[in-house]
Coordinates of C-alpha atoms in Angstrom, one line a residue:
Chain A
M70 CA -6.3 -25.9 22.1
V71 CA -7.7 -22.5 22.6
K72 CA -5.4 -19.6 23.6
D73 CA -5.9 -16.9 26.1
P74 CA -6.9 -13.9 23.9
K75 CA -5.7 -11.4 26.5
P76 CA -2.0 -10.9 25.5
Y77 CA -2.9 -10.6 21.8
F78 CA -3.7 -7.4 19.9
L79 CA -5.7 -9.3 17.3
Y80 CA -7.5 -12.5 18.1
L81 CA -9.8 -14.7 16.0
E82 CA -11.2 -17.9 17.1
N83 CA -13.4 -20.4 15.2
V84 CA -14.4 -17.7 12.7
H85 CA -16.7 -18.8 9.9
K86 CA -18.0 -16.7 7.0
A87 CA -20.3 -17.7 4.2
Y88 CA -22.2 -15.8 1.5
G89 CA -25.4 -17.7 1.0
D90 CA -24.6 -21.4 0.7
K91 CA -21.0 -20.7 -0.2
M92 CA -18.6 -21.1 2.7
V93 CA -15.7 -18.8 2.3
L94 CA -13.8 -19.0 5.6
D95 CA -13.9 -22.2 7.5
D96 CA -12.7 -22.1 11.1
I97 CA -10.1 -19.3 11.1
D98 CA -8.0 -19.2 14.3
L99 CA -5.4 -16.4 14.5
A100 CA -3.6 -14.7 17.3
V101 CA -1.4 -11.7 16.5
S102 CA 0.9 -9.9 18.9
K103 CA 1.3 -6.2 19.0
G104 CA 4.0 -4.9 16.7
E105 CA 3.9 -7.8 14.3
F106 CA 4.1 -7.3 10.5
C107 CA 1.6 -9.9 9.3
T108 CA 1.3 -10.6 5.7
L109 CA -1.5 -12.7 4.3
V110 CA -1.3 -14.5 0.9
G111 CA -3.5 -17.0 -0.8
P112 CA -4.8 -18.0 -4.3
S113 CA -7.4 -15.8 -5.8
G114 CA -10.9 -16.4 -4.4
C115 CA -9.6 -17.9 -1.1
G116 CA -11.2 -15.2 0.9
K117 CA -8.2 -12.9 1.8
S118 CA -10.3 -9.8 1.3
T119 CA -13.2 -11.3 3.2
L120 CA -10.9 -11.9 6.2
F121 CA -9.7 -8.4 5.8
R122 CA -13.2 -7.0 6.0
L123 CA -14.1 -9.1 9.0
I124 CA -11.1 -7.7 11.0
L125 CA -12.0 -4.2 9.8
G126 CA -15.5 -4.6 11.1
Q127 CA -17.0 -3.9 7.7
E128 CA -18.7 -7.4 7.7
R129 CA -19.7 -9.8 10.5
P130 CA -18.8 -13.5 10.7
I131 CA -21.6 -16.1 10.8
S132 CA -19.9 -17.6 13.9
G133 CA -16.8 -17.2 16.0
S134 CA -15.3 -14.3 17.8
I135 CA -13.0 -11.5 16.6
M136 CA -11.2 -9.3 19.2
V137 CA -9.2 -6.2 18.3
G138 CA -7.2 -4.6 21.1
G139 CA -9.0 -6.8 23.7
K140 CA -12.5 -5.8 22.6
P141 CA -15.0 -7.5 20.3
V142 CA -14.6 -6.0 16.9
G143 CA -17.0 -3.1 16.1
Y144 CA -17.7 -1.0 13.0
P145 CA -14.6 0.6 11.4
N146 CA -13.1 3.2 13.6
P147 CA -9.8 5.2 14.0
E148 CA -8.1 2.3 15.9
R149 CA -7.7 0.6 12.5
G150 CA -6.1 2.6 9.6
I151 CA -6.6 1.3 6.1
V152 CA -4.8 1.6 2.8
Y153 CA -6.6 0.1 -0.3
Q154 CA -5.4 -0.7 -3.7
K155 CA -8.3 1.1 -5.3
Y156 CA -9.8 4.4 -4.3
P157 CA -6.8 5.3 -2.2
L158 CA -7.8 9.0 -1.9
Y159 CA -10.8 11.3 -2.0
P160 CA -11.0 12.7 -5.5
H161 CA -12.5 16.0 -4.5
L162 CA -9.9 17.0 -2.0
S163 CA -6.3 18.2 -2.6
V164 CA -3.4 16.2 -1.3
L165 CA -3.1 18.3 1.8
D166 CA -6.9 18.2 2.5
N167 CA -6.8 14.4 2.1
V168 CA -4.2 14.2 4.8
L169 CA -6.0 16.7 7.0
L170 CA -9.3 14.8 6.7
G171 CA -8.6 12.5 9.7
P172 CA -7.5 15.3 12.1
R173 CA -10.5 17.4 11.0
F174 CA -13.0 14.7 11.5
S175 CA -11.7 14.0 15.0
T176 CA -11.7 17.5 16.3
G177 CA -14.6 19.7 17.3
I178 CA -15.5 22.8 15.2
F179 CA -13.8 25.3 17.5
E180 CA -10.7 23.2 18.0
R181 CA -10.5 22.7 14.2
Y182 CA -10.4 26.5 13.9
S183 CA -8.0 27.3 16.9
R184 CA -5.6 24.5 16.1
R185 CA -5.8 24.8 12.3
K186 CA -2.2 26.0 11.9
E187 CA -0.9 23.2 14.1
M188 CA -2.8 20.6 12.2
R189 CA -1.6 21.9 8.9
D190 CA 2.0 21.9 10.1
E191 CA 1.7 18.3 11.2
A192 CA 0.1 17.3 7.9
M193 CA 3.0 19.0 6.1
E194 CA 5.5 17.2 8.3
Y195 CA 4.0 13.9 7.2
L196 CA 3.9 15.0 3.5
K197 CA 7.6 16.0 3.7
R198 CA 8.3 12.5 5.1
V199 CA 7.1 11.0 1.8
G200 CA 8.6 13.8 -0.3
L201 CA 5.3 15.2 -1.5
E202 CA 5.3 18.6 0.2
N203 CA 5.5 20.3 -3.2
H204 CA 2.4 18.5 -4.4
K205 CA 0.1 19.5 -1.6
D206 CA -2.3 21.5 -3.6
K207 CA -2.7 19.0 -6.4
Y208 CA -5.8 16.8 -6.7
P209 CA -5.3 13.0 -6.6
H210 CA -5.9 12.5 -10.3
E211 CA -2.8 14.7 -11.0
L212 CA -0.5 12.3 -9.1
S213 CA 1.0 9.0 -10.3
G214 CA -0.2 5.7 -8.7
G215 CA 2.8 5.5 -6.4
M216 CA 2.4 9.1 -5.2
Q217 CA -1.3 8.4 -4.5
Q218 CA -0.4 5.4 -2.4
R219 CA 2.2 7.3 -0.4
V220 CA -0.4 10.0 0.3
A221 CA -2.9 7.3 1.3
I222 CA -0.4 5.8 3.7
V223 CA 0.2 9.2 5.3
Q224 CA -3.5 9.8 5.4
A225 CA -3.9 6.7 7.5
L226 CA -0.7 7.2 9.6
I227 CA -1.6 10.7 10.8
M228 CA -4.4 9.1 12.9
K229 CA -1.7 7.0 14.6
P230 CA -3.8 3.8 14.3
K231 CA -2.9 0.8 16.5
I232 CA -3.1 -1.4 13.5
L233 CA -2.6 -0.5 9.8
M234 CA -4.6 -2.7 7.5
M235 CA -3.4 -2.8 3.9
D236 CA -5.3 -4.6 1.1
E237 CA -3.1 -5.3 -1.8
P238 CA -1.9 -1.7 -1.6
F239 CA 0.8 -1.9 -4.2
G240 CA -1.0 -4.3 -6.6
A241 CA -1.4 -1.8 -9.4
L242 CA 2.1 -0.3 -9.3
D243 CA 5.1 -0.9 -11.5
P244 CA 7.9 -3.1 -10.0
S245 CA 10.3 -0.3 -9.1
T246 CA 7.7 2.0 -7.5
R247 CA 6.4 -1.1 -5.7
E248 CA 9.8 -1.9 -4.3
N249 CA 10.3 1.7 -3.1
L250 CA 7.0 1.6 -1.3
Q251 CA 7.7 -1.7 0.3
I252 CA 10.9 -0.3 1.8
F253 CA 9.0 2.8 2.8
T254 CA 6.3 0.7 4.5
L255 CA 9.0 -1.2 6.5
E256 CA 10.6 2.1 7.5
I257 CA 7.4 3.5 8.9
W258 CA 6.5 0.2 10.5
E259 CA 9.8 0.4 12.4
E260 CA 9.4 4.0 13.2
F261 CA 5.8 3.9 14.4
K262 CA 6.0 0.5 16.1
M263 CA 2.5 -0.4 15.0
T264 CA 0.9 -3.7 14.0
V265 CA 0.5 -4.2 10.3
F266 CA -1.9 -6.6 8.6
F267 CA -1.0 -6.7 4.9
V268 CA -3.0 -8.7 2.3
T269 CA -1.3 -9.4 -1.0
H270 CA -1.4 -12.0 -3.8
D271 CA 2.3 -11.6 -4.4
L272 CA 4.3 -14.2 -2.5
E273 CA 7.6 -12.4 -2.9
E274 CA 6.1 -9.3 -1.4
A275 CA 4.6 -11.3 1.5
V276 CA 7.9 -13.0 2.4
F277 CA 9.9 -9.8 1.9
L278 CA 7.8 -7.7 4.2
G279 CA 6.4 -9.9 6.9
T280 CA 7.7 -10.9 10.3
R281 CA 4.9 -13.4 10.1
V282 CA 3.7 -14.9 6.9
L283 CA 0.2 -16.4 6.7
A284 CA -1.3 -18.3 3.8
L285 CA -5.0 -18.8 3.4
S286 CA -6.1 -21.6 1.1
Q287 CA -9.0 -23.7 0.0
Y288 CA -6.7 -26.5 -1.2
Y289 CA -6.4 -28.8 1.8
S290 CA -8.0 -32.0 3.1
D291 CA -9.4 -33.1 6.4
G292 CA -11.5 -35.8 8.0
R293 CA -14.4 -34.7 5.8
G294 CA -12.5 -35.8 2.7
N295 CA -10.7 -33.7 0.1
N296 CA -11.9 -30.2 0.2
F297 CA -14.3 -29.2 -2.5
G298 CA -16.5 -26.1 -2.1
R299 CA -15.6 -25.7 1.5
G300 CA -14.1 -22.6 3.0
S301 CA -10.5 -21.7 3.3
K302 CA -8.3 -22.3 6.3
I303 CA -4.9 -20.8 7.4
V304 CA -2.6 -23.5 6.0
F305 CA 0.7 -21.8 6.6
D306 CA 2.0 -19.7 9.4
V307 CA 5.6 -19.1 10.1
A308 CA 7.7 -16.4 11.8
L309 CA 10.4 -14.7 9.8
A310 CA 13.5 -13.0 11.3
R311 CA 13.5 -9.3 10.4
R312 CA 16.4 -8.7 8.1
V313 CA 17.9 -5.5 6.8
N314 CA 15.6 -3.5 4.6
A315 CA 17.4 -4.4 1.4
T316 CA 15.8 -5.8 -1.6
A317 CA 18.9 -8.0 -2.2
V318 CA 17.5 -10.6 0.2
K319 CA 15.0 -11.4 -2.5
D320 CA 17.7 -13.3 -4.3
L321 CA 18.9 -15.5 -1.4
P322 CA 18.2 -19.2 -1.6
E323 CA 16.3 -19.4 1.7
F324 CA 14.0 -16.6 0.5
R325 CA 13.3 -18.5 -2.7
G326 CA 12.9 -21.8 -0.9
L327 CA 10.3 -20.3 1.4
I328 CA 8.4 -19.0 -1.5
Q329 CA 8.4 -22.4 -3.2
Q330 CA 7.1 -24.0 0.0
I331 CA 4.2 -21.6 0.3
R332 CA 3.4 -22.0 -3.3
Q333 CA 3.1 -25.7 -2.9
D334 CA 1.2 -25.6 0.4
A335 CA -1.3 -22.9 -0.5
F336 CA -1.4 -22.3 -4.2
D337 CA -1.2 -25.7 -5.8
P338 CA -4.8 -26.8 -6.6
V339 CA -3.9 -30.5 -6.7
H340 CA -1.7 -30.7 -3.6
F341 CA -4.0 -31.3 -0.7
Q342 CA -2.4 -31.2 2.7
H343 CA -4.1 -32.7 5.6
V344 CA -5.2 -30.2 8.4
T345 CA -3.1 -31.8 11.0
R346 CA 0.1 -31.4 8.9
F347 CA -0.1 -27.7 8.1
N348 CA 3.1 -25.8 8.5
L349 CA 2.0 -23.7 11.5
K350 CA 5.3 -23.2 13.2
H351 CA 4.7 -19.7 14.4
P352 CA 4.6 -19.8 18.3
D353 CA 1.3 -17.9 18.4
S354 CA -0.4 -20.2 15.9
F355 CA -3.2 -22.5 17.1
Q356 CA -6.0 -24.6 15.6
T357 CA -9.5 -25.4 16.9
L358 CA -10.3 -28.6 15.0
T359 CA -13.2 -30.9 15.5
E360 CA -12.7 -34.6 16.0
E361 CA -14.2 -35.3 12.6
E362 CA -11.8 -32.9 10.9
R363 CA -8.8 -34.4 12.6
K364 CA -9.4 -37.9 11.2
D365 CA -6.9 -38.9 8.6
L366 CA -8.6 -40.8 5.8
Chain B
M877 CA -1.8 5.5 -46.8
K878 CA -5.0 7.0 -47.9
R879 CA -6.1 10.2 -46.2
A880 CA -9.0 9.7 -43.7
A881 CA -12.4 10.7 -45.1
W882 CA -13.6 14.2 -44.2
F883 CA -17.2 13.4 -43.6
W884 CA -18.4 9.8 -44.3
G885 CA -17.7 6.7 -42.4
L886 CA -16.6 5.6 -38.9
H887 CA -13.0 6.8 -39.5
A888 CA -13.9 10.3 -40.7
E889 CA -11.7 13.1 -39.4
P890 CA -13.4 16.4 -40.3
P891 CA -10.9 19.2 -40.4
K892 CA -11.5 22.2 -38.1
W893 CA -12.8 24.6 -40.7
L894 CA -15.2 21.9 -41.9
K895 CA -16.5 21.3 -38.4
V896 CA -17.4 25.0 -38.2
V897 CA -19.1 24.9 -41.6
L898 CA -21.0 21.7 -40.6
T899 CA -22.1 23.3 -37.3
L900 CA -23.5 26.4 -39.1
L901 CA -25.0 24.5 -42.0
P902 CA -28.4 23.4 -40.6
F903 CA -28.9 26.9 -39.2
I904 CA -28.2 28.5 -42.5
I905 CA -30.5 26.1 -44.3
L906 CA -33.3 26.8 -41.8
I907 CA -32.9 30.5 -42.0
A908 CA -32.7 30.4 -45.8
I909 CA -35.9 28.3 -46.1
Y910 CA -37.7 30.7 -43.8
L911 CA -36.6 33.8 -45.7
I912 CA -37.6 32.4 -49.1
A913 CA -40.9 31.1 -47.8
S914 CA -41.7 34.3 -46.1
H915 CA -40.7 36.3 -49.2
I916 CA -43.0 34.3 -51.4
R917 CA -45.9 34.6 -49.0
L918 CA -45.4 38.3 -48.6
L919 CA -45.3 38.8 -52.4
D920 CA -48.7 37.2 -52.5
N921 CA -50.2 39.1 -49.6
P922 CA -48.3 41.9 -48.0
D923 CA -50.4 41.6 -44.8
D924 CA -49.6 38.0 -44.3
K925 CA -48.9 37.3 -40.6
F926 CA -47.8 33.7 -40.7
L927 CA -44.2 34.2 -41.8
P928 CA -43.3 37.8 -41.0
S929 CA -40.3 39.4 -42.5
P930 CA -37.2 40.0 -40.4
T931 CA -37.8 43.7 -40.6
K932 CA -41.2 43.2 -39.1
M933 CA -39.8 41.0 -36.3
V934 CA -37.1 43.6 -35.5
E935 CA -39.8 46.3 -35.3
S936 CA -41.9 44.1 -32.9
V937 CA -38.9 43.2 -30.7
Y938 CA -38.1 47.0 -30.6
R939 CA -41.6 47.7 -29.5
M940 CA -41.7 44.9 -26.9
A941 CA -38.2 45.3 -25.5
F942 CA -37.2 48.9 -25.9
T943 CA -40.4 50.9 -25.6
E944 CA -42.5 51.4 -22.5
D945 CA -45.8 49.7 -22.7
Q946 CA -48.5 52.4 -22.9
R947 CA -50.8 50.7 -20.4
T948 CA -48.3 49.6 -17.7
G949 CA -45.3 51.8 -18.4
K950 CA -43.0 48.9 -18.3
Y951 CA -40.7 47.2 -20.8
L952 CA -42.7 44.1 -21.5
M953 CA -40.0 41.7 -22.7
L954 CA -37.7 42.6 -19.8
E955 CA -40.6 42.3 -17.4
D956 CA -41.6 38.9 -18.8
T957 CA -38.1 37.6 -18.7
I958 CA -37.5 38.7 -15.1
V959 CA -40.8 37.2 -13.9
S960 CA -40.2 33.9 -15.7
L961 CA -36.6 33.5 -14.6
K962 CA -37.6 34.2 -11.0
R963 CA -40.2 31.4 -11.2
L964 CA -37.9 29.0 -13.0
G965 CA -34.9 29.8 -10.7
T966 CA -36.9 29.4 -7.5
G967 CA -38.5 26.1 -8.6
L968 CA -35.3 24.7 -9.8
S969 CA -33.2 25.8 -6.8
L970 CA -35.7 24.3 -4.4
A971 CA -35.8 21.1 -6.5
A972 CA -32.0 20.9 -6.5
V973 CA -31.7 21.3 -2.7
F974 CA -34.5 18.8 -2.1
G975 CA -33.3 16.3 -4.7
L976 CA -29.7 16.5 -3.3
L977 CA -30.8 15.8 0.3
L978 CA -33.3 13.1 -0.7
G979 CA -31.0 11.4 -3.2
L980 CA -28.0 11.5 -0.9
N981 CA -29.7 10.0 2.1
M982 CA -31.4 7.3 -0.1
G983 CA -28.1 6.5 -1.7
L984 CA -26.1 6.1 1.5
F985 CA -28.6 4.8 4.1
P986 CA -30.2 1.5 3.0
G987 CA -33.1 2.0 5.4
M988 CA -33.9 5.4 3.8
K989 CA -33.7 3.8 0.4
A990 CA -36.1 1.1 1.2
L991 CA -38.5 3.6 2.7
L992 CA -38.4 6.3 0.1
L993 CA -37.2 5.0 -3.2
P994 CA -40.4 3.2 -4.4
F995 CA -42.5 6.1 -3.3
N996 CA -40.2 8.5 -5.0
I997 CA -40.4 6.6 -8.3
F998 CA -44.2 6.6 -8.0
L999 CA -44.2 10.3 -7.6
A1000 CA -41.7 10.8 -10.4
I1001 CA -44.0 9.0 -12.8
I1002 CA -47.1 11.0 -12.2
P1003 CA -47.3 13.4 -15.1
P1004 CA -47.1 16.9 -13.4
L1005 CA -49.4 18.5 -16.0
A1006 CA -52.1 15.9 -15.3
V1007 CA -52.2 17.1 -11.6
L1008 CA -52.0 20.7 -12.6
P1009 CA -55.7 21.3 -11.9
V1010 CA -55.2 19.8 -8.4
L1011 CA -52.2 22.2 -7.9
F1012 CA -54.4 25.1 -9.0
I1013 CA -57.0 24.2 -6.4
V1014 CA -54.5 23.6 -3.6
F1015 CA -52.0 26.4 -4.3
G1016 CA -54.2 29.0 -6.0
V1017 CA -53.3 30.5 -9.3
D1018 CA -50.6 32.9 -8.2
E1019 CA -46.8 32.7 -8.2
L1020 CA -46.7 29.7 -5.9
V1021 CA -48.4 27.2 -8.2
K1022 CA -45.9 27.9 -11.0
V1023 CA -42.9 27.4 -8.7
V1024 CA -44.6 24.2 -7.3
L1025 CA -45.1 22.9 -10.8
V1026 CA -41.5 23.4 -11.8
F1027 CA -40.4 21.9 -8.5
I1028 CA -42.6 18.8 -8.8
G1029 CA -41.6 18.3 -12.4
T1030 CA -37.8 18.3 -11.7
S1031 CA -37.1 17.4 -8.1
F1032 CA -37.8 13.6 -8.1
V1033 CA -35.8 13.2 -11.3
I1034 CA -32.9 15.1 -9.7
A1035 CA -33.2 13.0 -6.6
I1036 CA -32.9 9.8 -8.6
S1037 CA -29.9 10.9 -10.5
I1038 CA -28.2 11.9 -7.2
L1039 CA -29.2 8.5 -5.7
R1040 CA -27.6 6.6 -8.6
T1041 CA -24.3 8.5 -8.2
A1042 CA -24.3 8.3 -4.4
E1043 CA -24.8 4.5 -4.6
K1044 CA -21.7 4.3 -6.7
I1045 CA -19.5 5.9 -4.1
P1046 CA -17.1 3.0 -3.4
R1047 CA -17.7 1.2 -0.1
E1048 CA -14.0 1.6 0.5
Q1049 CA -14.3 5.4 0.6
I1050 CA -16.9 5.2 3.3
T1051 CA -15.1 2.6 5.4
K1052 CA -12.0 4.7 5.1
A1053 CA -13.7 7.8 6.3
L1054 CA -14.9 5.9 9.4
T1055 CA -11.4 4.8 10.1
L1056 CA -10.4 8.5 9.9
G1057 CA -12.8 9.3 12.7
A1058 CA -15.8 10.4 10.7
S1059 CA -19.3 10.0 12.2
Q1060 CA -22.1 8.6 10.0
L1061 CA -23.3 12.1 9.3
G1062 CA -19.8 13.2 8.6
V1063 CA -19.5 10.5 5.9
V1064 CA -22.8 11.8 4.3
Y1065 CA -22.2 15.5 4.5
R1066 CA -18.4 15.9 4.4
V1067 CA -17.3 13.0 2.2
A1068 CA -20.3 12.2 -0.1
L1069 CA -22.0 15.6 -0.4
P1070 CA -19.0 17.6 -1.8
Q1071 CA -18.6 14.8 -4.4
M1072 CA -22.2 15.2 -5.4
M1073 CA -22.1 18.9 -6.2
P1074 CA -21.0 18.7 -9.8
V1075 CA -23.4 15.8 -10.4
L1076 CA -26.1 17.9 -9.0
I1077 CA -25.3 20.8 -11.3
N1078 CA -25.3 18.5 -14.3
A1079 CA -28.6 17.0 -13.2
V1080 CA -30.0 20.5 -13.0
R1081 CA -28.7 21.2 -16.5
L1082 CA -30.5 18.2 -17.8
S1083 CA -33.7 19.1 -16.0
M1084 CA -33.7 22.6 -17.4
G1085 CA -35.7 21.5 -20.5
A1086 CA -38.4 20.0 -18.3
A1087 CA -38.4 23.1 -16.1
W1088 CA -39.1 25.4 -19.0
L1089 CA -41.8 23.1 -20.3
F1090 CA -43.7 23.2 -17.0
L1091 CA -43.1 26.9 -16.5
I1092 CA -44.5 27.8 -19.9
A1093 CA -47.4 25.5 -19.5
A1094 CA -48.3 27.0 -16.1
E1095 CA -47.9 30.5 -17.5
A1096 CA -50.0 29.7 -20.6
I1097 CA -52.9 28.5 -18.5
A1098 CA -53.0 30.9 -15.6
S1099 CA -50.9 34.0 -15.5
T1100 CA -50.8 37.7 -16.3
D1101 CA -47.2 38.0 -17.1
G1102 CA -44.1 35.9 -18.1
L1103 CA -42.7 34.7 -21.3
G1104 CA -45.1 31.8 -21.7
Y1105 CA -48.0 34.0 -21.0
R1106 CA -47.0 36.5 -23.6
I1107 CA -46.6 33.9 -26.3
Y1108 CA -50.0 32.5 -25.6
L1109 CA -51.6 35.9 -25.4
V1110 CA -50.3 37.2 -28.8
R1111 CA -51.2 33.8 -30.4
R1112 CA -54.8 35.1 -30.4
F1113 CA -53.7 37.8 -32.9
L1114 CA -51.5 35.3 -34.8
A1115 CA -48.6 37.6 -33.9
M1116 CA -45.8 35.4 -35.3
D1117 CA -43.6 38.5 -35.4
I1118 CA -43.6 38.4 -31.5
I1119 CA -43.8 34.6 -31.0
I1120 CA -40.8 33.8 -33.1
P1121 CA -38.4 36.3 -31.4
Y1122 CA -39.7 35.1 -28.0
V1123 CA -39.1 31.5 -28.8
L1124 CA -35.6 32.4 -29.9
W1125 CA -35.1 34.5 -26.7
I1126 CA -36.2 31.6 -24.5
T1127 CA -33.9 29.2 -26.4
F1128 CA -31.0 31.7 -25.9
L1129 CA -31.7 32.0 -22.2
G1130 CA -31.8 28.2 -21.8
Y1131 CA -28.5 27.9 -23.7
A1132 CA -26.8 30.6 -21.7
M1133 CA -27.8 29.1 -18.4
D1134 CA -26.6 25.7 -19.5
W1135 CA -23.3 27.2 -20.7
I1136 CA -22.8 29.1 -17.4
L1137 CA -23.4 26.0 -15.3
K1138 CA -21.1 23.9 -17.5
K1139 CA -18.3 26.5 -17.1
F1140 CA -19.0 26.6 -13.4
V1141 CA -18.5 22.9 -13.1
S1142 CA -15.3 22.8 -15.0
R1143 CA -13.9 25.8 -13.1
K1144 CA -15.0 24.9 -9.7
Y1145 CA -14.6 21.1 -9.7
P1146 CA -11.5 20.4 -11.8
W1147 CA -11.4 16.9 -10.3
Y1148 CA -14.7 16.0 -11.8
Q1149 CA -13.8 14.6 -15.2
V1150 CA -16.6 13.4 -17.3
A1151 CA -17.3 13.7 -21.0
E1152 CA -18.6 17.1 -21.7
V1153 CA -22.4 16.9 -22.1

């Protein structure tokens, strides 16, 4: 059952990706509405980052269609902002210049001169928002990992992207910094009303942040037998109610239960769930399976 | 626990004063050997030219550097230095600009790399001195050919070292620049190029030795002035009293330029942190 791609901001149908003989993504179907905070988890090597790069336009799928904002995906452009775990900032630019890079790139040479004060003030506003206005003249290597990520988020935000793509942005941070940044990310998501696509390997983070949690996994079975060496599918897709932005929810039993369930469905290398029985309760979720795949052996 | 060794072994920790002594030691030994050998030879034959005494060298330097030449009315050593540095500087600067643009474009555009890299490596391997006769025929024997030789001898090597660094610019940085609204040329010239500057300066520092080599070779073969020309000219009279100070002077110039560039990098590009070369 194929969906109408029109109402969705992000729409993938029947997407396959392979590197040489190795199939990484096998038939990804995904429809994401505007304003959704999507988190994507999965065991290492399942192709999370590959899917990320496909949506970004950095790589092309071998088949299938990817639509962003109603148009087929192109090369990376300012519609999609990104925050990476590694290389968050440009090492040769000061904090302020890093934030100003986007506005400077997207203005002509005269405008860049005539509006320089305005642009600078705007960048400073954003830096104040993350409490780094006093660090504006420092170079990235003089900042801590958490500060660098905050600047990186601001650097992407100032371009007001329609979708913010984050690839394990907090993976290298210590737990308390990480929690602060999670809360910060939720705050700006609410404030800017944008769509977020957040890749992480941390289940707790995924469930805490997302309004929609997706799990990608190579551990499943279908009519072609148990899956060995085939690409990953989306095996888990549920909607989560947005709660208060308090880390206390992480201790609730429902929260832990959900994590347990995803762990079993996606991360357990001996637990093979059949494609027709995936937990895909999210209303936007859909599957384009072949007859052969549907067969229950 | 036993104190760490001062000198021997993997764990040695030479104290500061010892480091100074160790730095100076080889120089002192060399000078001492020279002075002794020179003294012995001069005892034997006061007119010996092979190992002139320091006094003789100072006299010669005074004559070359601080007295006007009778024939031309110029201070020869100053004149030689200016002429040589001009050639070296022009050749190296052109090589740096050329190497930067070539290396950067090869490093970032896969098409450019496929087109130019194998050819570039081919050109880099041709020994510049072997084609010097061709250069003399094509560019004449004036200033141009010396600059061209220095340029050829260094530019391809600089291009390759820029290429290797440009290739290592993380893909993420480039993708991110595109999401910030950069054009493809914006990525090359506003994201990658500024990051290449300290690398370029260090590549120039490393090429300096080759540049001097080619300059002196060209001056020795076809020139009427320059440091290399002077050394080869006075060699005919076995004027070691001029050759030795000139060699020391060239060494000093090379060291000074290297030091200035090194300081420039650490002052101007504080974000560029590599082990000091």
